[in-house]
Amino acid sequence: MYAVIGGAGEMGYQVARILLREGFDLAIIERKGERIDEISNLDALIVRGNAASPRVLKNAGVDRANIYLGLTGSDEANIVSCAIAKAKGCRTIGRIESGDYLVEPVSGSLSRFGVDTAVCPDLVASRKIARMITTSYLVDMEIFAGGKLQVFELPIRDFESFAGAKVGDIPMPPGSRIIAYVRGREIFIARPQDQLRGDERLIIVCTDMRTIGAIGEVTGDKNLQTRVSKIMIYGATRVGIDLAKSMERRCEVILMDDNEESCRKAAESVKDALVINGSATDENVLEEEGISDVDAFIAVTKYEETNMLASLLAKQYGAKRTVALINKGAHKSMFERVGIDVAISPRLATVGVILQNIYAGTAIAMSVMHNAELKIAEMYVDASSKIANRILRKVKLPEGATIVGILRGDALLEIDDSTHILPGDRVVIATLADVSTKITNIFERRKIL
Amino acid sequence: MNWRAVSGNIGTILLIISPSFLIPIITGIIFHEEGITLLISYAVPMIIMILTGFALFQYGRYELERLRDIEAYFSVSLGWLIVAFFGSLPYVLSGTLPNLIDAYFESMSGFATCGATAIAPPSNGDYLDVYTHSIFMWRALTQWIGGIGIIVISVAILARILGGGVSLFKAEASMHAMAKVRPRVVEYARLLGVIYVFFTLLETLMLKIAGMNLYDALTHSFTTLATGGFGTHAKSIGYWDSVLIEVIVMVFILVGSISFVLHYRLLKGNLRAAIRDDELRLYAITLSVATIAITFNLWLNHVYSSFAEALRYASFQAISIHGTAGFTTADFSSWPVASQLILVILMLIGGCAGSTAGAIKVSRILVLLKIGAREIKKIVHPRGVMPIRIGDMIVPEEIVHKISAFFFAYIISFFVLSVMLTFTGLDIPTSLSAVATTMGGVGPGLGAVSATVATISPAAKVILSFSMWLGRLEIFTALMLFAPLWHRG
């Protein structure tokens, strides 16, 4: 597969990194010289210039590319470059930020301008936050198998009982399993014999979200089960307003912003949410609006430092859980280390959505977690797949991969070593980024010739 | 002030209205009235009106294009007074009301779609035994003209300064390119006029079928759609004592007192517009609460023997007063005090914006209620940003201020005029109800003004004529008459 990426910002870079590991041939178009130096470690053809220029696109080899990704910071450049690439026969995915062009997180509405799939990072982030809140557990969560499998990341709060414990010995509630853990900056697929230190973040799969309270008991996270009845959003940005709109029917929503004009605009587009003109870094305002009974405080202003400060302050004043928007994906672990429950980067969240759409052919659903280090995909077992008609015990999975669940028809299978994989099954599989190509192989059709 | 433009505008209004004198003349011919009297009563005023209108128009026709907002308001305000003067001439010339103050009161009551009358019910027999058919046709017609006039004005002008029409006109206008608003206003006004005529003819037909003669059916349709309330019988609608006629009149008072823009949408098949209309919903609530309260008040005080009868009279009076028509089927000034007070409150509220009804209007009450609720909420959330919504639309803060100011001005005017009335020797219930009923364009009041104002002093009639004009033109437009005093250039 040959892909051309327009724009090597954070989003373009992350997508490029993953695609290279997946074995793609890649060309990257970037305008800024200093950025080109920063990405020169990538094993890709790097073309300097404007992605919307037909000549630059031609130099990047768009004529023989299978897929074009318009990921620059400019909507117009993305639309134009997608249109050109489309004319050359590429499938196209474009990043569109403006609400004037796009009102849904992922949409085909711009396809007649050559953008097959348009993706809006702000809306992707806001819907992701909304999903996290409405399932009421406020953990970074992905859904597979039509909602029957949930994969999420949880920090260990109960350090004492985890320190030194083996993964296999942890009494997880029925229907849930630890599939991986994050230690420091590294991620590992969990094997029963692995010994934990107690400072890890666990990646857990569960089949029934009702057991999450029990999971929280195990990890020492008491607030996990709390039903959300009041949330406070700081920042009347596009993410903030979209989040307020999708939440206002389900719980009490307070939307806060320092700027009076932004408040007025926000107040006109929300219905039941209460808009407050004030700063969430001002303790008086927080107390005035009853921060102590807020179930989730979500800071989504443009400035991540403000988001961090406001979230920490809100936590101090009794907000049960906090979410902060970050601009740089790399800051995620830093935010979470200082005590913010979830840090979300719109661009990183969008990377997952883009990958999902690249794999639209082979994988049914796909997601990346933890800075794209862990890939979880729902794969379809074709009659001619190598894995079809095998017993699970005999499937040789590479190191760094694990089966999360198997779906037959609409039912989730109880899996053990003797489970038979049949054509038509859907297998949800988690892999570390660097081995994921090997996984794709076992689902591929056997070559007939 | 561009006097030529004002003159041209008023001249145009006079020329448009002047042919309406032909209708009482035709009526008179049909009813075999004396030719000379008909000529003197209607043809002479018509000719004077045409000549005056033509002269004013000629003086200002080339400046008409330069008409600015202030001149438009000024000419509406002054024009209403002038039209009422021409309208009063037939009463004087026919000898119906020889005193010009009485005649002017009657004419203003007509053009302001009020319905209060200076004509005393004859001691022997009914109105038409004593007075001519032509003059009562003229009386009804003035209300019909006033009704269509106020719809056009409220849609075309008032929406822009007062916010009364905000829920109807601006909402629709914002869906289209704002640059095209001007031609749309004309188009709109024409459409609403067609709807007005359509409903008038429909009601005439229904009243005829229900048992009225054609003359009564037509005059009553004129005054129902205009929510005016002039009748042709001393006992108003009570004359027929027919439930069917009462129901028809009630329905058409409702039609006249809800927004004509809503009618337009309904006729285009947009049923959701009516269901989702916040103003209409509040109107339905106030109307039903008032009806139920009065019904029980009447029933428990044994004013009527049965509950059904109490409901029949309570609902007619409530709709007629709330919709500011002012037809009656009972003398409510002899009802228990609670019922009287509720009716006076309804006089102050009035019908919906964009209709022929008068008074404060339900949409403004709705906004005022929301302002009140917002202030309470602001105590809990001092930094809250809470725009006021009517349906899906945000009411701009500027309009919110204008509505508050209007309410204040209305209440102040109400009290000042009431105090002035008490100086003429009237008692408190009479004074308060007389001002409420005339400012709101309703008609009947309490005490000395329950059926006719014939017995009150000339000074009081002048005050009430002023009150009708002030209320009909929603105070601020009326006060534009005094604009030249402070506006230069």
mmCIF file with all atom_site columns, C-alpha atoms in Angstrom, chain B residues 367-381 384-388 395 397 400-401 404:
data_model
loop_
_atom_site.group_PDB
_atom_site.id
_atom_site.type_symbol
_atom_site.label_atom_id
_atom_site.label_alt_id
_atom_site.label_comp_id
_atom_site.label_asym_id
_atom_site.label_entity_id
_atom_site.label_seq_id
_atom_site.pdbx_PDB_ins_code
_atom_site.Cartn_x
_atom_site.Cartn_y
_atom_site.Cartn_z
_atom_site.occupancy
_atom_site.B_iso_or_equiv
_atom_site.pdbx_formal_charge
_atom_site.auth_seq_id
_atom_site.auth_comp_id
_atom_site.auth_asym_id
_atom_site.auth_atom_id
_atom_site.pdbx_PDB_model_num
ATOM 1  C CA . VAL B 1 367 ? -40.881 37.688 27.775 1.00 0.00 ? 367 VAL B CA 1
ATOM 2  C CA . LEU B 1 368 ? -41.559 39.592 31.013 1.00 0.00 ? 368 LEU B CA 1
ATOM 3  C CA . LEU B 1 369 ? -42.214 36.321 32.847 1.00 0.00 ? 369 LEU B CA 1
ATOM 4  C CA . LYS B 1 370 ? -38.965 34.960 31.494 1.00 0.00 ? 370 LYS B CA 1
ATOM 5  C CA . ILE B 1 371 ? -37.126 38.104 32.566 1.00 0.00 ? 371 ILE B CA 1
ATOM 6  C CA . GLY B 1 372 ? -38.516 37.567 36.050 1.00 0.00 ? 372 GLY B CA 1
ATOM 7  C CA . ALA B 1 373 ? -37.475 33.927 36.100 1.00 0.00 ? 373 ALA B CA 1
ATOM 8  C CA . ARG B 1 374 ? -34.040 34.902 34.849 1.00 0.00 ? 374 ARG B CA 1
ATOM 9  C CA . GLU B 1 375 ? -33.574 37.442 37.637 1.00 0.00 ? 375 GLU B CA 1
ATOM 10 C CA . ILE B 1 376 ? -34.361 34.783 40.208 1.00 0.00 ? 376 ILE B CA 1
ATOM 11 C CA . LYS B 1 377 ? -31.922 32.403 38.545 1.00 0.00 ? 377 LYS B CA 1
ATOM 12 C CA . LYS B 1 378 ? -29.311 35.167 38.504 1.00 0.00 ? 378 LYS B CA 1
ATOM 13 C CA . ILE B 1 379 ? -29.370 35.292 42.283 1.00 0.00 ? 379 ILE B CA 1
ATOM 14 C CA . VAL B 1 380 ? -28.184 31.683 42.347 1.00 0.00 ? 380 VAL B CA 1
ATOM 15 C CA . HIS B 1 381 ? -25.815 32.076 39.391 1.00 0.00 ? 381 HIS B CA 1
ATOM 16 C CA . GLY B 1 384 ? -24.793 33.150 34.382 1.00 0.00 ? 384 GLY B CA 1
ATOM 17 C CA . VAL B 1 385 ? -25.280 34.135 30.755 1.00 0.00 ? 385 VAL B CA 1
ATOM 18 C CA . MET B 1 386 ? -28.940 33.389 30.112 1.00 0.00 ? 386 MET B CA 1
ATOM 19 C CA . PRO B 1 387 ? -30.482 34.596 26.896 1.00 0.00 ? 387 PRO B CA 1
ATOM 20 C CA . ILE B 1 388 ? -34.257 34.748 26.734 1.00 0.00 ? 388 ILE B CA 1
ATOM 21 C CA . VAL B 1 395 ? -34.761 37.361 21.940 1.00 0.00 ? 395 VAL B CA 1
ATOM 22 C CA . GLU B 1 397 ? -31.160 41.864 24.678 1.00 0.00 ? 397 GLU B CA 1
ATOM 23 C CA . VAL B 1 400 ? -35.757 42.569 25.962 1.00 0.00 ? 400 VAL B CA 1
ATOM 24 C CA . HIS B 1 401 ? -34.981 46.112 27.131 1.00 0.00 ? 401 HIS B CA 1
ATOM 25 C CA . SER B 1 404 ? -39.399 46.085 29.728 1.00 0.00 ? 404 SER B CA 1
#
